[in-house]
Amino acid sequence: MDLFREKLVFLISTPLYTFFILGEMILSRIQHKHLYTIKGTLMNVWLSALNFGLDLILRGFVLLFLGHFLEHKVAHIETPWLYWTALLFAEDFLFYWLHRVDHYCRFFWAVHVTHHSSEEFNLTVGFRSSVLQPLYRFIWFIPLPLLGFRGEDIMLMYAITQIYGILIHTQLIKTLGPLEWFMSTPSHHRVHHGSNVPYLDKNMGMVLIIWDKRS
């Protein structure tokens, strides 16, 4: 069942990425925005492949690691809709702190800076991964199994939220209206990738912007 769910996410996300990236490339060319270069795009794909490969290698260990803490859980949510909603909020909050440490600690910034090193800002930059982050990312998720969330569900939720996190790397969408109040959006994430001093190290949530919103 868990393998089926992950395959379903892959089958949905692949054509979704392809559609939006090709669309952005076409619009970029029509509007003479020059958002893409071959060199930059290939580098983004290469770094994503390295990150994905390391994720796969560590997958079994991560599941065992999270499973150990699940055995010592202090809470349990039986209602499915509440379980998945709580997991979304809790995981996004913990990712926010992981992302914050990546920015403020020089050691982790040395890993994360890869994602911010592109001179371009387009959808493929969302794939420009912090290659070595899978080596320590799972440690930040320890509270989740202690709260009763299964390792497979944690990894599935991360994969789903990452789809959204990739799709907000675009310059072509200016605003998403009321969604700007509580969700990470392209406009918020452009601030996150900006170099203006007042906006450095802001808007670090993957899906939600409520943790540190800065427009």
GROMACS .gro file of C-alpha atoms in nm:
model
  215
    1MET     CA    1   0.000   0.000   0.000
    2ASP     CA    2   0.280   0.243   0.093
    3LEU     CA    3   0.468   0.164  -0.229
    4PHE     CA    4   0.148   0.218  -0.428
    5ARG     CA    5   0.095   0.560  -0.270
    6GLU     CA    6   0.449   0.668  -0.354
    7LYS     CA    7   0.413   0.547  -0.711
    8LEU     CA    8   0.088   0.743  -0.736
    9VAL     CA    9   0.262   1.061  -0.616
   10PHE     CA   10   0.536   1.004  -0.875
   11LEU     CA   11   0.283   0.940  -1.154
   12ILE     CA   12   0.097   1.260  -1.066
   13SER     CA   13   0.398   1.485  -1.007
   14THR     CA   14   0.600   1.392  -1.318
   15PRO     CA   15   0.347   1.513  -1.580
   16LEU     CA   16   0.263   1.807  -1.352
   17TYR     CA   17   0.627   1.920  -1.342
   18THR     CA   18   0.666   1.862  -1.715
   19PHE     CA   19   0.356   2.064  -1.800
   20PHE     CA   20   0.444   2.363  -1.582
   21ILE     CA   21   0.815   2.371  -1.668
   22LEU     CA   22   0.752   2.352  -2.042
   23GLY     CA   23   0.480   2.615  -2.004
   24GLU     CA   24   0.716   2.844  -1.815
   25MET     CA   25   0.987   2.793  -2.077
   26ILE     CA   26   0.745   2.880  -2.358
   27LEU     CA   27   0.608   3.188  -2.182
   28SER     CA   28   0.960   3.298  -2.090
   29ARG     CA   29   1.057   3.287  -2.454
   30ILE     CA   30   0.740   3.458  -2.577
   31GLN     CA   31   0.776   3.736  -2.319
   32HIS     CA   32   1.155   3.765  -2.374
   33LYS     CA   33   1.223   3.715  -2.001
   34HIS     CA   34   1.518   3.476  -2.052
   35LEU     CA   35   1.440   3.281  -1.734
   36TYR     CA   36   1.623   2.966  -1.847
   37THR     CA   37   1.971   2.869  -1.962
   38ILE     CA   38   2.075   2.520  -2.070
   39LYS     CA   39   2.369   2.518  -1.828
   40GLY     CA   40   2.158   2.625  -1.531
   41THR     CA   41   1.880   2.379  -1.607
   42LEU     CA   42   2.118   2.085  -1.646
   43MET     CA   43   2.290   2.172  -1.318
   44ASN     CA   44   1.953   2.183  -1.139
   45VAL     CA   45   1.860   1.839  -1.277
   46TRP     CA   46   2.201   1.696  -1.183
   47LEU     CA   47   2.183   1.819  -0.823
   48SER     CA   48   1.828   1.688  -0.792
   49ALA     CA   49   1.939   1.345  -0.915
   50LEU     CA   50   2.218   1.333  -0.656
   51ASN     CA   51   1.977   1.430  -0.378
   52PHE     CA   52   1.717   1.176  -0.492
   53GLY     CA   53   1.977   0.900  -0.512
   54LEU     CA   54   2.098   0.969  -0.159
   55ASP     CA   55   1.737   0.974  -0.039
   56LEU     CA   56   1.681   0.628  -0.188
   57ILE     CA   57   1.998   0.488  -0.032
   58LEU     CA   58   1.899   0.614   0.313
   59ARG     CA   59   1.530   0.527   0.288
   60GLY     CA   60   1.545   0.194   0.473
   61PHE     CA   61   1.756   0.337   0.753
   62VAL     CA   62   1.529   0.640   0.793
   63LEU     CA   63   1.219   0.420   0.820
   64LEU     CA   64   1.385   0.207   1.087
   65PHE     CA   65   1.503   0.520   1.268
   66LEU     CA   66   1.158   0.677   1.273
   67GLY     CA   67   1.001   0.341   1.356
   68HIS     CA   68   1.211   0.320   1.671
   69PHE     CA   69   1.062   0.644   1.801
   70LEU     CA   70   0.713   0.536   1.697
   71GLU     CA   71   0.743   0.251   1.946
   72HIS     CA   72   0.772   0.517   2.217
   73LYS     CA   73   0.488   0.738   2.094
   74VAL     CA   74   0.309   0.953   2.349
   75ALA     CA   75   0.003   1.031   2.137
   76HIS     CA   76  -0.218   0.872   1.875
   77ILE     CA   77  -0.470   1.023   1.634
   78GLU     CA   78  -0.734   0.781   1.506
   79THR     CA   79  -0.947   1.015   1.292
   80PRO     CA   80  -0.795   1.001   0.939
   81TRP     CA   81  -0.867   1.361   0.833
   82LEU     CA   82  -0.733   1.494   1.163
   83TYR     CA   83  -0.428   1.265   1.141
   84TRP     CA   84  -0.327   1.394   0.795
   85THR     CA   85  -0.408   1.756   0.871
   86ALA     CA   86  -0.205   1.746   1.191
   87LEU     CA   87   0.082   1.577   1.006
   88LEU     CA   88   0.081   1.850   0.740
   89PHE     CA   89   0.100   2.131   0.997
   90ALA     CA   90   0.350   1.953   1.223
   91GLU     CA   91   0.582   1.852   0.940
   92ASP     CA   92   0.575   2.196   0.782
   93PHE     CA   93   0.656   2.351   1.119
   94LEU     CA   94   0.951   2.117   1.173
   95PHE     CA   95   1.071   2.176   0.817
   96TYR     CA   96   1.057   2.548   0.890
   97TRP     CA   97   1.301   2.499   1.180
   98LEU     CA   98   1.523   2.273   0.971
   99HIS     CA   99   1.527   2.539   0.699
  100ARG     CA  100   1.594   2.812   0.954
  101VAL     CA  101   1.894   2.626   1.097
  102ASP     CA  102   2.018   2.567   0.741
  103HIS     CA  103   2.025   2.946   0.699
  104TYR     CA  104   2.163   3.054   1.036
  105CYS     CA  105   2.423   2.783   1.107
  106ARG     CA  106   2.733   2.814   0.887
  107PHE     CA  107   2.790   2.438   0.883
  108PHE     CA  108   2.443   2.362   0.749
  109TRP     CA  109   2.443   2.669   0.527
  110ALA     CA  110   2.742   2.517   0.348
  111VAL     CA  111   2.505   2.234   0.250
  112HIS     CA  112   2.198   2.445   0.178
  113VAL     CA  113   2.371   2.726  -0.012
  114THR     CA  114   2.362   2.507  -0.324
  115HIS     CA  115   1.990   2.573  -0.351
  116HIS     CA  116   2.047   2.949  -0.340
  117SER     CA  117   2.349   2.954  -0.570
  118SER     CA  118   2.161   2.978  -0.899
  119GLU     CA  119   2.163   3.312  -1.079
  120GLU     CA  120   1.826   3.216  -1.228
  121PHE     CA  121   1.486   3.175  -1.065
  122ASN     CA  122   1.255   2.932  -1.239
  123LEU     CA  123   1.072   2.607  -1.167
  124THR     CA  124   1.382   2.392  -1.220
  125VAL     CA  125   1.556   2.582  -0.938
  126GLY     CA  126   1.308   2.405  -0.712
  127PHE     CA  127   1.496   2.085  -0.801
  128ARG     CA  128   1.833   2.244  -0.720
  129SER     CA  129   1.859   2.043  -0.401
  130SER     CA  130   2.081   2.068  -0.097
  131VAL     CA  131   2.244   1.739  -0.195
  132LEU     CA  132   2.360   1.626   0.150
  133GLN     CA  133   2.048   1.734   0.341
  134PRO     CA  134   1.904   1.376   0.343
  135LEU     CA  135   2.193   1.282   0.574
  136TYR     CA  136   2.041   1.481   0.860
  137ARG     CA  137   1.691   1.598   0.761
  138PHE     CA  138   1.517   1.301   0.923
  139ILE     CA  139   1.657   1.395   1.267
  140TRP     CA  140   1.433   1.702   1.269
  141PHE     CA  141   1.130   1.480   1.222
  142ILE     CA  142   1.182   1.279   1.545
  143PRO     CA  143   0.887   1.455   1.718
  144LEU     CA  144   0.651   1.322   1.450
  145PRO     CA  145   0.670   0.949   1.532
  146LEU     CA  146   0.662   1.039   1.902
  147LEU     CA  147   0.326   1.201   1.826
  148GLY     CA  148   0.207   0.881   1.658
  149PHE     CA  149   0.282   0.947   1.291
  150ARG     CA  150   0.415   0.649   1.092
  151GLY     CA  151   0.749   0.684   0.913
  152GLU     CA  152   0.593   0.593   0.576
  153ASP     CA  153   0.330   0.865   0.622
  154ILE     CA  154   0.592   1.120   0.722
  155MET     CA  155   0.794   1.050   0.407
  156LEU     CA  156   0.480   1.054   0.192
  157MET     CA  157   0.371   1.389   0.333
  158TYR     CA  158   0.718   1.530   0.276
  159ALA     CA  159   0.708   1.416  -0.088
  160ILE     CA  160   0.366   1.575  -0.138
  161THR     CA  161   0.461   1.906   0.023
  162GLN     CA  162   0.784   1.909  -0.177
  163ILE     CA  163   0.579   1.907  -0.497
  164TYR     CA  164   0.418   2.231  -0.386
  165GLY     CA  165   0.753   2.367  -0.267
  166ILE     CA  166   0.903   2.315  -0.611
  167LEU     CA  167   0.613   2.478  -0.794
  168ILE     CA  168   0.650   2.810  -0.610
  169HIS     CA  169   0.988   2.872  -0.774
  170THR     CA  170   0.854   3.093  -1.051
  171GLN     CA  171   0.855   3.457  -1.153
  172LEU     CA  172   0.550   3.432  -1.377
  173ILE     CA  173   0.287   3.416  -1.101
  174LYS     CA  174   0.268   3.753  -0.929
  175THR     CA  175   0.010   3.686  -0.657
  176LEU     CA  176  -0.234   3.417  -0.543
  177GLY     CA  177  -0.482   3.649  -0.377
  178PRO     CA  178  -0.612   3.540  -0.032
  179LEU     CA  179  -0.374   3.241  -0.033
  180GLU     CA  180  -0.096   3.492   0.030
  181TRP     CA  181  -0.226   3.531   0.386
  182PHE     CA  182  -0.136   3.182   0.503
  183MET     CA  183   0.044   2.983   0.232
  184SER     CA  184   0.390   3.002   0.083
  185THR     CA  185   0.343   3.143  -0.265
  186PRO     CA  186   0.572   3.238  -0.554
  187SER     CA  187   0.577   3.599  -0.434
  188HIS     CA  188   0.675   3.495  -0.080
  189HIS     CA  189   0.940   3.259  -0.210
  190ARG     CA  190   1.093   3.519  -0.436
  191VAL     CA  191   1.146   3.719  -0.118
  192HIS     CA  192   1.312   3.414   0.037
  193HIS     CA  193   1.556   3.390  -0.254
  194GLY     CA  194   1.618   3.764  -0.263
  195SER     CA  195   1.942   3.932  -0.162
  196ASN     CA  196   1.792   4.251  -0.014
  197VAL     CA  197   1.912   4.272   0.347
  198PRO     CA  198   1.567   4.337   0.508
  199TYR     CA  199   1.432   4.019   0.349
  200LEU     CA  200   1.718   3.778   0.409
  201ASP     CA  201   1.634   3.450   0.585
  202LYS     CA  202   1.256   3.499   0.568
  203ASN     CA  203   0.958   3.293   0.447
  204MET     CA  204   1.109   2.952   0.517
  205GLY     CA  205   0.799   2.732   0.533
  206MET     CA  206   0.748   2.476   0.259
  207VAL     CA  207   0.369   2.508   0.233
  208LEU     CA  208   0.260   2.750   0.506
  209ILE     CA  209   0.382   3.106   0.550
  210ILE     CA  210   0.239   3.154   0.899
  211TRP     CA  211   0.568   3.077   1.073
  212ASP     CA  212   0.759   3.389   0.962
  213LYS     CA  213   0.568   3.576   0.693
  214ARG     CA  214   0.755   3.865   0.533
  215SER     CA  215   0.607   4.015   0.215
   0.00000   0.00000   0.00000
